[in-house]
Coordinates of C-alpha atoms in Angstrom, one line a residue:
M22 CA 66.0 66.6 31.5
H23 CA 66.6 65.2 28.0
T24 CA 69.8 67.3 27.7
Q25 CA 71.0 66.1 31.1
R26 CA 70.3 62.4 30.3
S27 CA 72.2 62.8 27.0
K28 CA 75.2 64.2 28.9
L29 CA 75.1 61.3 31.3
L30 CA 74.9 58.8 28.5
F31 CA 78.1 60.1 27.0
V32 CA 80.0 59.6 30.2
P33 CA 80.4 55.9 29.9
I34 CA 81.3 56.2 26.3
I35 CA 84.0 58.8 27.0
L36 CA 85.4 56.8 29.9
S37 CA 85.4 53.6 27.8
L38 CA 87.4 55.3 25.1
L39 CA 89.9 56.8 27.6
F40 CA 90.4 53.8 29.9
G41 CA 88.9 50.8 28.1
A42 CA 86.0 48.6 29.0
A43 CA 88.0 46.7 31.7
S44 CA 88.8 49.9 33.6
L45 CA 85.2 51.0 33.4
N46 CA 84.1 47.6 34.9
N47 CA 86.6 48.0 37.7
L48 CA 85.4 51.5 38.4
Y49 CA 81.8 50.3 38.7
A50 CA 82.9 47.3 40.9
Q51 CA 84.8 49.7 43.1
D52 CA 81.7 51.9 43.5
D53 CA 79.6 48.8 44.4
N54 CA 82.2 47.7 47.0
E55 CA 82.2 51.1 48.6
E56 CA 78.4 50.7 49.1
M57 CA 78.8 47.2 50.5
S58 CA 79.5 46.5 54.2
S59 CA 82.7 44.7 55.2
L60 CA 83.1 41.5 57.2
R61 CA 85.2 41.8 60.3
I62 CA 86.7 39.8 63.2
V63 CA 85.1 40.2 66.7
G64 CA 87.5 39.7 69.6
E65 CA 90.4 37.3 69.5
A66 CA 90.8 33.8 68.2
K67 CA 91.2 31.1 70.9
R68 CA 92.0 27.5 71.1
L69 CA 89.4 25.1 72.6
P70 CA 91.4 22.6 74.7
S71 CA 88.2 20.7 75.6
E72 CA 87.4 19.9 72.0
I73 CA 89.3 17.7 69.5
I74 CA 88.9 16.4 66.0
A75 CA 88.2 12.7 66.3
D76 CA 91.1 10.6 64.8
R77 CA 88.9 9.0 62.1
D78 CA 89.5 8.2 58.5
D79 CA 87.0 10.7 57.1
N80 CA 88.6 13.4 59.2
R81 CA 91.9 13.1 57.4
D82 CA 93.0 15.3 54.5
I83 CA 94.1 14.2 51.0
N84 CA 97.6 13.4 52.3
G85 CA 96.2 11.1 55.0
N86 CA 97.0 13.6 57.9
L87 CA 94.5 14.3 60.7
T88 CA 93.0 17.7 60.1
A89 CA 92.5 20.6 62.5
G90 CA 89.2 22.4 63.2
L91 CA 88.3 26.1 62.8
R92 CA 85.0 27.0 64.3
I93 CA 83.6 30.2 62.7
I94 CA 80.9 31.8 64.8
S95 CA 78.7 34.4 63.0
D96 CA 75.4 36.1 63.3
L97 CA 75.3 36.2 59.5
T98 CA 73.8 33.3 57.5
G99 CA 74.8 31.9 54.1
L100 CA 78.5 32.1 54.7
T101 CA 80.7 30.1 52.2
F102 CA 84.4 29.4 52.5
R103 CA 87.5 28.6 50.4
S104 CA 91.1 28.0 51.3
N105 CA 94.4 27.7 49.4
N106 CA 94.8 24.0 50.1
G107 CA 91.2 23.2 49.9
I108 CA 88.8 22.7 52.8
H109 CA 88.4 19.0 53.7
K110 CA 84.8 19.5 54.7
V111 CA 82.5 22.0 56.4
Q112 CA 80.1 21.0 59.1
Q113 CA 77.1 23.4 59.6
L114 CA 76.0 23.4 63.2
P115 CA 73.7 25.7 65.2
G116 CA 75.3 29.1 65.4
Y117 CA 78.6 28.2 63.7
N118 CA 80.4 26.5 60.9
L119 CA 83.2 24.0 61.6
L120 CA 85.9 23.9 58.9
Y121 CA 88.2 20.8 58.7
L122 CA 91.5 22.2 57.4
S123 CA 94.9 20.8 56.7
T124 CA 97.5 21.8 59.3
N125 CA 99.6 23.7 56.8
E126 CA 96.7 26.0 55.8
R127 CA 97.5 29.7 56.1
V128 CA 94.5 31.7 54.6
V129 CA 90.7 31.1 54.6
S130 CA 88.5 33.2 52.3
I131 CA 85.0 34.0 53.6
Y132 CA 82.2 34.9 51.3
K133 CA 78.7 36.4 51.9
D134 CA 76.3 38.0 49.5
G135 CA 76.3 41.7 49.8
Y136 CA 79.8 41.8 51.3
P137 CA 83.2 41.8 49.6
P138 CA 85.3 38.7 50.1
F139 CA 87.2 38.6 53.5
Q140 CA 90.7 37.1 53.7
L141 CA 91.3 35.5 57.1
V142 CA 95.0 35.2 57.6
L143 CA 95.4 32.6 60.3
N144 CA 98.9 33.7 61.5
D145 CA 97.7 37.3 61.9
E146 CA 95.0 36.2 64.2
G147 CA 97.4 34.0 66.3
I148 CA 96.0 30.7 65.0
S149 CA 98.5 27.9 64.7
L150 CA 96.8 24.7 63.4
E151 CA 97.8 21.4 65.0
A152 CA 96.4 18.0 64.2
G153 CA 93.2 17.3 66.1
E154 CA 93.0 20.8 67.7
V155 CA 90.0 23.1 67.4
W156 CA 90.2 26.9 67.2
E157 CA 87.3 29.4 67.4
I158 CA 86.9 32.8 65.9
Q159 CA 83.9 35.1 65.5
V160 CA 83.0 37.0 62.2
T161 CA 80.3 39.6 61.7
G162 CA 79.2 42.4 59.4
D163 CA 76.6 45.1 59.2
Q164 CA 73.4 43.6 57.7
K165 CA 71.3 45.7 55.3
S166 CA 68.8 43.0 54.4
T167 CA 65.0 42.9 55.2
M168 CA 63.0 40.2 57.0
E169 CA 60.5 38.3 54.8
P170 CA 57.9 35.6 55.6
V171 CA 58.9 32.1 54.6
Q172 CA 56.9 28.9 54.6
F173 CA 58.2 25.3 54.5
S174 CA 55.9 22.4 53.6
I175 CA 57.6 19.1 54.7
T176 CA 56.4 15.6 54.3
P177 CA 56.2 13.4 56.4
E178 CA 55.1 15.4 59.5
N179 CA 57.0 16.0 62.8
S180 CA 60.4 16.5 61.2
T181 CA 63.3 18.8 62.3
I182 CA 64.5 21.7 60.2
F183 CA 67.9 23.5 60.5
I184 CA 68.0 26.9 59.0
D185 CA 71.6 28.3 58.8
G186 CA 72.4 25.8 61.6
E187 CA 69.6 26.9 63.9
E188 CA 67.2 24.0 64.9
F189 CA 63.4 24.1 64.7
E190 CA 60.8 21.4 65.4
V191 CA 58.0 21.1 62.7
P192 CA 54.9 20.1 64.7
G193 CA 53.1 19.1 61.5
T194 CA 53.9 19.4 57.9
V195 CA 54.0 23.3 57.7
F196 CA 56.5 25.6 59.3
D197 CA 56.2 29.4 59.0
T198 CA 59.0 31.8 59.9
E199 CA 60.7 35.0 58.8
L200 CA 64.2 35.1 57.2
T201 CA 66.4 37.9 55.9
T202 CA 66.6 38.4 52.2
G203 CA 69.4 36.5 50.7
D204 CA 70.8 32.9 50.7
H205 CA 70.2 30.4 53.5
F206 CA 71.2 26.9 54.1
V207 CA 68.4 24.4 55.0
Q208 CA 68.8 20.9 56.5
I209 CA 65.8 18.7 57.1
R210 CA 66.0 15.6 59.3
K211 CA 63.8 12.8 60.5
D212 CA 64.8 9.5 61.9
R213 CA 64.9 6.7 59.4
H214 CA 64.4 9.1 56.5
E215 CA 66.7 10.4 53.9
F216 CA 68.6 13.7 54.4
I217 CA 67.7 16.9 52.7
D218 CA 70.3 19.6 52.4
D219 CA 69.3 22.6 50.3
S220 CA 70.3 26.3 49.7
I221 CA 67.4 28.7 49.3
S222 CA 67.2 32.3 48.3
V223 CA 64.7 34.6 50.1
S224 CA 63.4 37.6 48.1
A225 CA 61.2 40.5 48.9
D226 CA 59.8 40.4 45.4
R227 CA 57.9 37.0 45.6
V228 CA 56.2 34.6 47.9
N229 CA 58.8 32.4 49.6
T230 CA 57.3 28.9 49.9
F231 CA 59.5 25.8 49.8
R232 CA 58.2 22.2 49.6
Y233 CA 60.2 19.0 50.6
T234 CA 59.4 15.3 50.7
M235 CA 61.6 12.8 52.5
D236 CA 61.6 9.1 51.7
E237 CA 62.1 6.3 54.2
I238 CA 65.5 4.5 54.2
N239 CA 66.9 1.3 55.6
P240 CA 69.6 1.0 58.3
V241 CA 73.2 0.5 57.2
T242 CA 75.7 -2.0 58.8
V243 CA 78.7 -0.1 60.1
L244 CA 82.0 -1.5 61.6
I245 CA 83.2 0.6 64.5
N246 CA 87.0 0.1 65.2
S247 CA 89.3 1.6 67.8
T248 CA 93.0 1.5 68.7
P249 CA 93.4 0.0 71.2
E250 CA 90.5 -2.4 70.9
G251 CA 88.0 -3.1 73.6
A252 CA 86.6 0.4 73.9
S253 CA 83.0 0.6 75.1
I254 CA 80.6 2.0 72.4
Y255 CA 77.7 4.4 73.2
L256 CA 75.4 5.5 70.4
N257 CA 73.3 8.6 70.6
D258 CA 71.5 8.9 73.9
E259 CA 71.2 5.2 74.6
P260 CA 71.6 4.4 78.4
G261 CA 74.0 1.5 77.9
A262 CA 76.9 0.5 75.8
R263 CA 76.2 -1.4 72.5
G264 CA 79.3 -3.4 73.0
V265 CA 83.1 -3.0 72.6
T266 CA 85.2 -2.4 69.6
P267 CA 85.5 -3.9 67.0
L268 CA 81.7 -4.1 66.6
R269 CA 79.3 -4.2 63.6
V270 CA 76.0 -2.3 64.3
N271 CA 73.0 -1.3 62.2
I272 CA 72.6 2.5 62.1
Y273 CA 70.1 4.7 60.3
P274 CA 71.5 7.6 58.4
G275 CA 71.1 10.9 60.2
N276 CA 72.7 12.7 63.1
L277 CA 74.8 10.3 64.9
K278 CA 76.6 10.6 68.3
I279 CA 79.3 8.1 69.1
R280 CA 81.1 8.0 72.4
L281 CA 84.0 5.5 73.1
T282 CA 85.4 4.9 76.5
Y283 CA 88.5 2.9 77.6
P284 CA 90.2 2.9 81.0
G285 CA 93.3 5.2 81.0
Y286 CA 92.4 6.8 77.7
S287 CA 90.5 10.0 76.8
N288 CA 86.9 9.5 75.9
V289 CA 86.1 10.0 72.2
E290 CA 82.9 12.0 71.6
D291 CA 82.0 12.4 67.9
E292 CA 78.9 14.0 66.4
L293 CA 78.5 13.5 62.7
E294 CA 75.9 13.4 59.9
F295 CA 75.9 9.7 59.0
T296 CA 75.0 9.4 55.3
G297 CA 75.5 5.7 55.0
E298 CA 78.3 6.1 52.5
N299 CA 81.1 5.4 55.1
R300 CA 80.6 1.8 56.3
E301 CA 83.6 1.8 58.6
L302 CA 84.4 4.2 61.4
N303 CA 88.0 4.0 62.9
Y304 CA 89.1 5.9 66.0
N305 CA 92.5 6.3 67.7
L306 CA 92.2 6.7 71.4
Q307 CA 94.7 8.9 73.2
R308 CA 96.2 7.9 76.5
Y309 CA 94.4 10.1 79.1
I310 CA 97.3 10.5 81.5
G311 CA 100.0 12.8 82.7
Y312 CA 103.2 11.9 84.4
L313 CA 104.5 13.0 87.8
T314 CA 107.9 12.5 89.3
V315 CA 108.4 13.3 93.0
N316 CA 111.8 13.9 94.5
T317 CA 111.7 13.9 98.3
T318 CA 114.2 14.9 101.1
P319 CA 114.6 12.6 103.0
E320 CA 114.6 10.0 100.2
N321 CA 112.8 7.4 102.3
A322 CA 109.8 9.6 103.0
T323 CA 106.3 8.2 102.5
L324 CA 104.6 9.5 99.4
L325 CA 100.8 9.5 99.0
I326 CA 98.7 10.7 96.1
D327 CA 95.0 11.2 96.7
D328 CA 95.6 9.4 100.1
Q329 CA 97.0 6.3 98.3
P330 CA 100.6 5.2 99.1
Q331 CA 102.9 5.2 96.1
S332 CA 105.7 2.6 95.7
Q333 CA 107.4 4.4 92.8
R334 CA 108.6 8.0 92.5
E335 CA 109.3 8.5 88.8
N336 CA 106.8 8.9 85.9
I337 CA 103.7 8.1 88.0
E338 CA 100.7 7.8 85.7
L339 CA 97.8 10.1 86.7
V340 CA 94.5 11.0 85.2
P341 CA 94.6 14.6 84.2
G342 CA 93.2 17.0 86.8
A343 CA 93.9 18.1 90.4
H344 CA 95.6 15.6 92.7
I345 CA 96.4 15.8 96.4
L346 CA 100.1 15.2 97.0
E347 CA 101.3 14.4 100.5
V348 CA 104.8 13.5 101.9
R349 CA 105.4 12.2 105.4
S350 CA 108.4 11.0 107.4
S351 CA 108.9 10.4 111.1
G352 CA 110.6 13.4 112.7
F353 CA 109.6 15.8 109.9
D354 CA 106.7 18.2 109.3
P355 CA 104.5 16.7 106.6
V356 CA 103.9 18.5 103.3
R357 CA 100.5 18.5 101.6
R358 CA 99.8 20.3 98.3
T359 CA 97.7 20.2 95.2
V360 CA 99.1 19.6 91.8
D361 CA 97.3 20.0 88.5
V362 CA 98.3 17.4 85.9
A363 CA 97.3 18.0 82.3
Q364 CA 97.2 15.3 79.6
G365 CA 100.7 14.5 78.4
D366 CA 102.4 16.5 81.1
S367 CA 105.6 15.4 82.6
L368 CA 105.8 17.3 85.9
V369 CA 108.6 17.1 88.5
E370 CA 107.8 18.0 92.1
N371 CA 110.8 18.5 94.5
I372 CA 109.7 18.4 98.2
T373 CA 112.0 19.0 101.1
L374 CA 110.5 18.2 104.6
G375 CA 111.4 20.5 107.5
Q376 CA 113.0 18.4 110.2
I377 CA 111.6 18.6 113.8
T378 CA 114.5 19.0 116.2
G379 CA 115.5 19.6 119.8
N380 CA 118.8 20.0 121.7
L381 CA 120.9 17.4 123.6
F382 CA 123.5 18.2 126.3
V383 CA 125.7 15.3 127.5
I384 CA 127.8 16.0 130.6
A385 CA 130.6 13.4 131.5
Q386 CA 131.8 13.5 135.1
Q387 CA 134.8 11.4 133.9
E388 CA 136.4 13.2 131.0
N389 CA 137.5 10.1 129.2
T390 CA 134.1 8.5 129.1
E391 CA 133.3 6.9 125.7
F392 CA 129.8 7.5 124.5
T393 CA 127.7 5.8 121.8
L394 CA 124.4 7.4 120.7
R395 CA 121.8 5.2 118.9
K396 CA 118.4 6.0 117.4
D397 CA 116.0 3.1 116.5
G398 CA 118.9 0.7 117.1
Q399 CA 121.2 2.5 114.6
V400 CA 124.5 4.1 115.7
Q401 CA 124.3 7.9 115.2
E402 CA 127.6 9.0 116.6
E403 CA 130.5 8.0 118.9
W404 CA 132.6 10.4 120.9
V405 CA 134.7 10.9 124.1
G406 CA 133.8 13.4 126.9
S407 CA 131.1 15.9 127.2
K408 CA 129.3 17.1 124.1
T409 CA 126.4 19.4 122.9
F410 CA 124.1 18.5 120.0
R411 CA 122.1 21.4 118.5
N412 CA 119.1 20.7 116.3
I413 CA 119.1 16.9 116.7
P414 CA 116.1 15.1 115.1
V415 CA 113.2 14.3 117.4
G416 CA 112.7 10.7 118.4
N417 CA 113.7 7.9 120.8
Y418 CA 117.4 7.6 121.6
Q419 CA 119.7 5.3 123.6
L420 CA 122.9 6.7 125.1
T421 CA 125.6 4.2 126.3
A422 CA 128.6 5.4 128.4
E423 CA 131.7 3.2 128.9
L424 CA 135.0 3.7 130.6
L425 CA 137.6 1.0 131.5
N426 CA 137.4 0.0 135.1
F427 CA 134.1 1.7 135.4
D428 CA 130.6 0.3 135.1
T429 CA 128.7 0.8 131.9
Q430 CA 125.5 2.9 131.9
T431 CA 122.7 3.2 129.4
R432 CA 120.1 5.9 129.2
E433 CA 117.0 6.0 127.1
F434 CA 115.3 9.3 126.4
E435 CA 113.2 11.2 123.9
I436 CA 114.0 14.3 122.0
R437 CA 110.9 16.5 121.5
R438 CA 110.2 19.5 119.3
N439 CA 112.3 22.6 120.5
S440 CA 113.2 20.8 123.8
D441 CA 116.5 20.8 125.7
E442 CA 117.4 17.4 127.0
E443 CA 120.3 17.3 129.5
I444 CA 122.0 14.0 130.6
S445 CA 124.7 13.9 133.2
I446 CA 126.7 10.6 133.4
D447 CA 128.7 9.7 136.5
L448 CA 130.2 6.2 136.2
N449 CA 131.0 4.1 139.3
Q450 CA 134.6 2.9 139.4
I451 CA 135.3 -0.8 139.6
Q452 CA 137.9 -1.6 142.3
G453 CA 140.3 -4.4 141.6
R454 CA 143.8 -5.6 140.6
G455 CA 145.0 -7.4 137.5
T456 CA 148.0 -9.1 136.0
L457 CA 150.5 -7.5 133.5
T458 CA 153.4 -9.3 131.7
I459 CA 155.9 -7.3 129.7
N460 CA 158.3 -9.0 127.3
S461 CA 160.9 -7.7 124.9
V462 CA 163.0 -9.1 122.1
F463 CA 165.9 -7.4 123.9
P464 CA 166.1 -8.9 127.4
D465 CA 168.5 -6.2 128.5
A466 CA 166.3 -3.3 127.5
E467 CA 165.4 -0.7 130.1
I468 CA 161.6 -0.7 130.8
E469 CA 159.8 2.1 132.5
L470 CA 156.2 1.6 133.7
K471 CA 153.9 4.4 134.9
G472 CA 150.2 4.1 135.9
P473 CA 147.7 5.0 138.7
G474 CA 149.9 5.7 141.7
F475 CA 152.7 3.6 140.1
S476 CA 156.1 4.5 138.5
R477 CA 159.0 2.1 138.2
T478 CA 162.0 1.2 136.0
Y479 CA 163.2 -2.3 135.2
D480 CA 166.6 -3.4 133.7
E481 CA 165.6 -6.7 132.1
A482 CA 162.7 -8.5 130.5
P483 CA 160.3 -10.3 130.9
I484 CA 158.6 -8.6 133.8
Q485 CA 155.6 -10.2 135.5
L486 CA 153.5 -8.0 137.7
P487 CA 150.7 -10.1 139.3
S488 CA 148.9 -7.3 141.2
L489 CA 148.4 -4.0 139.5
Q490 CA 145.6 -1.6 140.3
F491 CA 143.0 -1.4 137.5
G492 CA 143.8 1.5 135.1
R493 CA 145.7 2.7 132.1
Y494 CA 149.5 2.3 132.1
Q495 CA 152.3 3.8 130.0
I496 CA 155.2 1.6 129.0
T497 CA 158.5 3.0 127.7
I498 CA 161.3 0.8 126.5
E499 CA 164.9 2.1 125.9
K500 CA 167.6 0.2 124.1
D501 CA 171.0 1.5 123.0
G502 CA 171.1 2.0 119.3
F503 CA 167.3 2.0 118.9
D504 CA 164.5 4.6 119.1
D505 CA 162.5 4.6 122.3
V506 CA 159.3 2.5 122.1
E507 CA 156.1 3.7 123.9
K508 CA 152.8 1.9 124.3
E509 CA 149.6 2.2 126.4
V510 CA 147.9 -0.7 128.1
Q511 CA 144.7 -1.1 130.1
V512 CA 145.0 -3.3 133.2
N513 CA 141.7 -4.9 134.2
S514 CA 140.3 -8.2 135.4
L515 CA 141.8 -9.9 132.3
S516 CA 145.4 -10.9 132.2
Q517 CA 147.4 -8.6 129.9
E518 CA 150.6 -9.5 128.1
V519 CA 152.6 -7.0 126.0
T520 CA 155.5 -8.1 123.9
F521 CA 157.8 -5.7 122.0
V522 CA 159.5 -7.2 118.9
D523 CA 158.9 -5.4 115.7
E524 CA 158.4 -2.1 117.4
F525 CA 162.1 -1.4 117.7
Q526 CA 163.5 0.9 115.0
P527 CA 167.3 0.8 114.6
R528 CA 169.2 4.1 114.7
S529 CA 171.6 4.9 111.8
K530 CA 175.3 4.1 112.4
G531 CA 176.5 6.6 109.8
K532 CA 174.4 9.3 111.4
A533 CA 176.1 8.6 114.8
V534 CA 179.6 8.7 113.3
F535 CA 178.8 12.0 111.6
R536 CA 177.5 13.5 114.8
S537 CA 180.7 12.2 116.7
I538 CA 183.0 14.0 114.2
L539 CA 181.6 17.4 115.2
P540 CA 183.6 18.9 118.1
G541 CA 180.5 19.8 120.0
A542 CA 179.0 16.3 119.8
V543 CA 180.6 14.9 122.9
I544 CA 177.3 14.6 124.7
P545 CA 175.6 11.6 126.3
G546 CA 173.1 11.5 123.4
V547 CA 175.8 10.5 120.9
G548 CA 177.1 7.5 122.8
H549 CA 173.6 6.6 124.1
G550 CA 172.4 6.6 120.5
Y551 CA 174.6 3.8 119.4
L552 CA 177.3 2.8 121.9
G553 CA 175.1 2.6 124.9
K554 CA 174.8 4.8 128.0
G555 CA 177.9 3.4 129.8
R556 CA 180.4 3.7 127.1
G557 CA 178.9 6.8 125.7
F558 CA 179.2 8.5 129.1
L559 CA 182.9 7.4 129.5
Y560 CA 183.6 9.1 126.2
F561 CA 181.7 12.1 127.4
L562 CA 183.7 12.3 130.5
A563 CA 187.1 11.8 128.8
G564 CA 186.4 14.1 125.9
G565 CA 184.6 16.6 128.1
G566 CA 187.5 16.6 130.6
A567 CA 190.1 17.1 127.9
L568 CA 188.1 19.9 126.4
A569 CA 187.6 21.5 129.8
Y570 CA 191.3 21.2 130.5
S571 CA 192.1 22.9 127.2
I572 CA 189.7 25.7 127.9
K573 CA 191.1 26.3 131.4
S574 CA 194.7 26.3 130.0
Y575 CA 193.6 28.9 127.4
V576 CA 192.2 31.1 130.2
D577 CA 195.4 30.7 132.2
Y578 CA 197.5 31.5 129.1
N579 CA 195.4 34.6 128.4
N580 CA 195.8 35.9 132.0
A581 CA 199.5 35.2 132.1
Y582 CA 200.1 36.8 128.7
N583 CA 198.2 40.0 129.9
K584 CA 200.4 40.1 133.0
Y585 CA 203.5 39.7 130.8
Q586 CA 202.5 42.6 128.7
T587 CA 201.9 44.8 131.7
A588 CA 205.2 43.9 133.3
L589 CA 207.1 44.5 130.1
D590 CA 205.5 48.0 129.7
L591 CA 206.6 48.9 133.3
Y592 CA 210.1 47.7 132.6
N593 CA 210.4 49.8 129.4
S594 CA 209.0 52.9 131.0
A595 CA 211.0 52.8 134.3
G596 CA 213.2 55.7 135.4
S597 CA 216.8 55.7 136.4
T598 CA 215.9 55.1 140.0
A599 CA 213.8 51.9 139.3
D600 CA 214.8 48.4 140.2
F601 CA 215.4 47.1 136.8
A602 CA 216.4 43.6 138.0
K603 CA 213.0 43.0 139.7
L604 CA 211.1 44.4 136.8
R605 CA 213.0 42.1 134.4
S606 CA 212.4 39.1 136.7
D607 CA 208.6 39.9 136.8
Y608 CA 208.0 40.1 133.0
R609 CA 210.1 37.0 132.4
G610 CA 208.2 35.0 135.0
H611 CA 204.8 36.0 133.5
Y612 CA 206.1 35.0 130.1
A613 CA 207.2 31.6 131.3
T614 CA 203.7 31.1 132.9
A615 CA 201.9 32.0 129.7
N616 CA 204.1 29.6 127.7
D617 CA 203.4 26.8 130.1
A618 CA 199.6 27.4 129.9
L619 CA 199.8 27.4 126.1
D620 CA 201.6 24.0 126.2
Q621 CA 198.9 22.7 128.6
M622 CA 196.1 23.9 126.2
K623 CA 197.8 22.0 123.3
L624 CA 198.0 18.9 125.4
G625 CA 194.3 19.2 126.3
I626 CA 193.3 19.6 122.6
T627 CA 195.4 16.6 121.7
A628 CA 193.7 14.5 124.4
Y629 CA 190.3 15.6 123.1
V630 CA 191.1 14.7 119.5
A631 CA 192.4 11.3 120.7
V632 CA 189.2 10.6 122.7
K633 CA 187.1 11.6 119.7
G634 CA 189.2 9.4 117.4
I635 CA 188.8 6.4 119.7
E636 CA 185.0 7.0 119.9
I637 CA 184.7 7.2 116.1
V638 CA 186.8 4.0 115.7
D639 CA 184.6 2.3 118.4
L640 CA 181.5 3.3 116.5
L641 CA 182.8 2.0 113.2
L642 CA 183.6 -1.4 114.9
Q643 CA 180.1 -1.8 116.3
K644 CA 177.6 -4.2 114.8
S645 CA 174.8 -2.8 112.7
N646 CA 171.8 -2.2 114.9
K647 CA 169.7 -3.9 112.2
K648 CA 171.8 -7.1 112.6
K649 CA 171.5 -6.8 116.4
L650 CA 167.7 -6.8 116.0
E651 CA 167.7 -9.8 113.7
E652 CA 170.0 -11.7 116.1
A653 CA 167.8 -10.7 119.0
K654 CA 164.7 -12.0 117.2
L655 CA 166.3 -15.4 116.6
Q656 CA 167.4 -15.6 120.3
F657 CA 163.9 -14.5 121.4
S658 CA 162.2 -17.1 119.2
A659 CA 164.6 -19.8 120.5
R660 CA 163.9 -18.8 124.1
N661 CA 160.2 -18.9 123.6
N662 CA 160.4 -22.4 121.9
G663 CA 162.7 -23.8 124.6
I664 CA 165.7 -24.0 122.3
S665 CA 169.2 -23.0 123.4
M666 CA 170.6 -21.0 120.5
R667 CA 173.0 -18.1 120.1
V668 CA 173.7 -16.6 116.8
N669 CA 176.5 -14.2 116.2
F670 CA 176.7 -11.9 113.2

């Protein structure tokens, strides 16, 4: 044994010489750590949306920024914490520790006797700290400690003791329990007495008895402020509000519960250990609303939220939670749905109502019947003749049918869901006669009038027709040198007067001359277009006759020339016995006939050219149709005003 102990004694000396004292210490520390249990994370970290860090001065870090909360739940006691930026404060509560951290914190170190330090890297656990938010994570480790009896002696009696955050009532002055060996955190509280916070060490090698005495204390005047002001203040479990902010109240140091309420804002619920050092508590209340925008089709649909009609559609302020959204409109199927609005949300709901429709078939017995369809007094559509409407909105309608010289009919009907509504309209004709007067700036214009059972042409204007059957009439006016004018007029019980002045459009003189130059232009249309029907027709007859005579002469010439060629061939091929004198006489006679026909053709062409030349000269000597119209307007105005006037251009 002695030899063995001597050998073991040399081991540290040799190691010290080889590696140095520091290396030897690290070796022992490594052996110790291998024997120690490790701390570990249980489950996943989670954000607690229902909990916030109160916006209060003592909850702000050294830079004045609101801190974030990290709740560490553990079945281990005596945990201590450090962070790179410094922990603002630690609140030990039953079952967990609440760490107040700066929002830029990245690593929290956790310490426990008997365990190596544990580095909690927040990003690795999915924790992103935001001001006022609270995260929760669970930490555990294998425990190798033993349970030992512990006694607490506390004066005065009937106090409350918290051991590692777990609450116990002390029914007298002595409290017996069992605790694991190691360090524990003890808090002793009694109303209107000073706080006691202490760290104790429980050992298996001694009697674990701890004695505490609490002195009475006086209340402290505290100013409670809020932004906005006017929030109701509730303290501890008092049934009613103490008042509204800002308010000064007397509070005994100890556990304090403060609740602030203000309409439209989130309630502030704060639990703190009031030590009396902080004489002013300031809170910033957050608007407790979300925003909802509702777009509806049709736009004029009625919007209800929680059965209350809404006058606005954009950024409606709602208390967070579930709300019943309903959209209604006459003739549409209503939509009812539930929307969940969270605090600070800006939701947009697009709702399109399904239209309730039916079909409408309108049959017109008179094809030109004019229809007007109205719904709730508003014109929906106007049309002529029969028509089919598919998927027309349901509702009450009014259909009006009109046709000149027929009575007017109005039908009221209702379109129902998926129904077919058929309406046949047969109007009754109104029998009667009316008066029609037709006047023209050119009194010599030719007027043609056509209507129901009526067709007639007149040579001069004005025309007065005192008894025409009701109906629609077509008026056509022709005037040499002008385009034809057409107009429709309805004859009814009212006297109708139609006057044609500015409707006349002069034809181009240059265009008429150009057309007359063309050999084939000797047609009635050329003369009619500018010279008038009479003179134009004379030129047509003269030119046409000359051209026809020329064509006939050419045909006669061609026939005579062919006969001449035949007779000449017979003469040249005749035998000695032929009658040469007769053959000579024949071909000479045919030659003379052909020569006469050729002269006649030349005469006809000369006559045609002469007629065309005279026609062109006549066209060039004519007045401008534009001047004719201006002169006619002056004379028309003079006639209507009773003035005798004639103007020549």
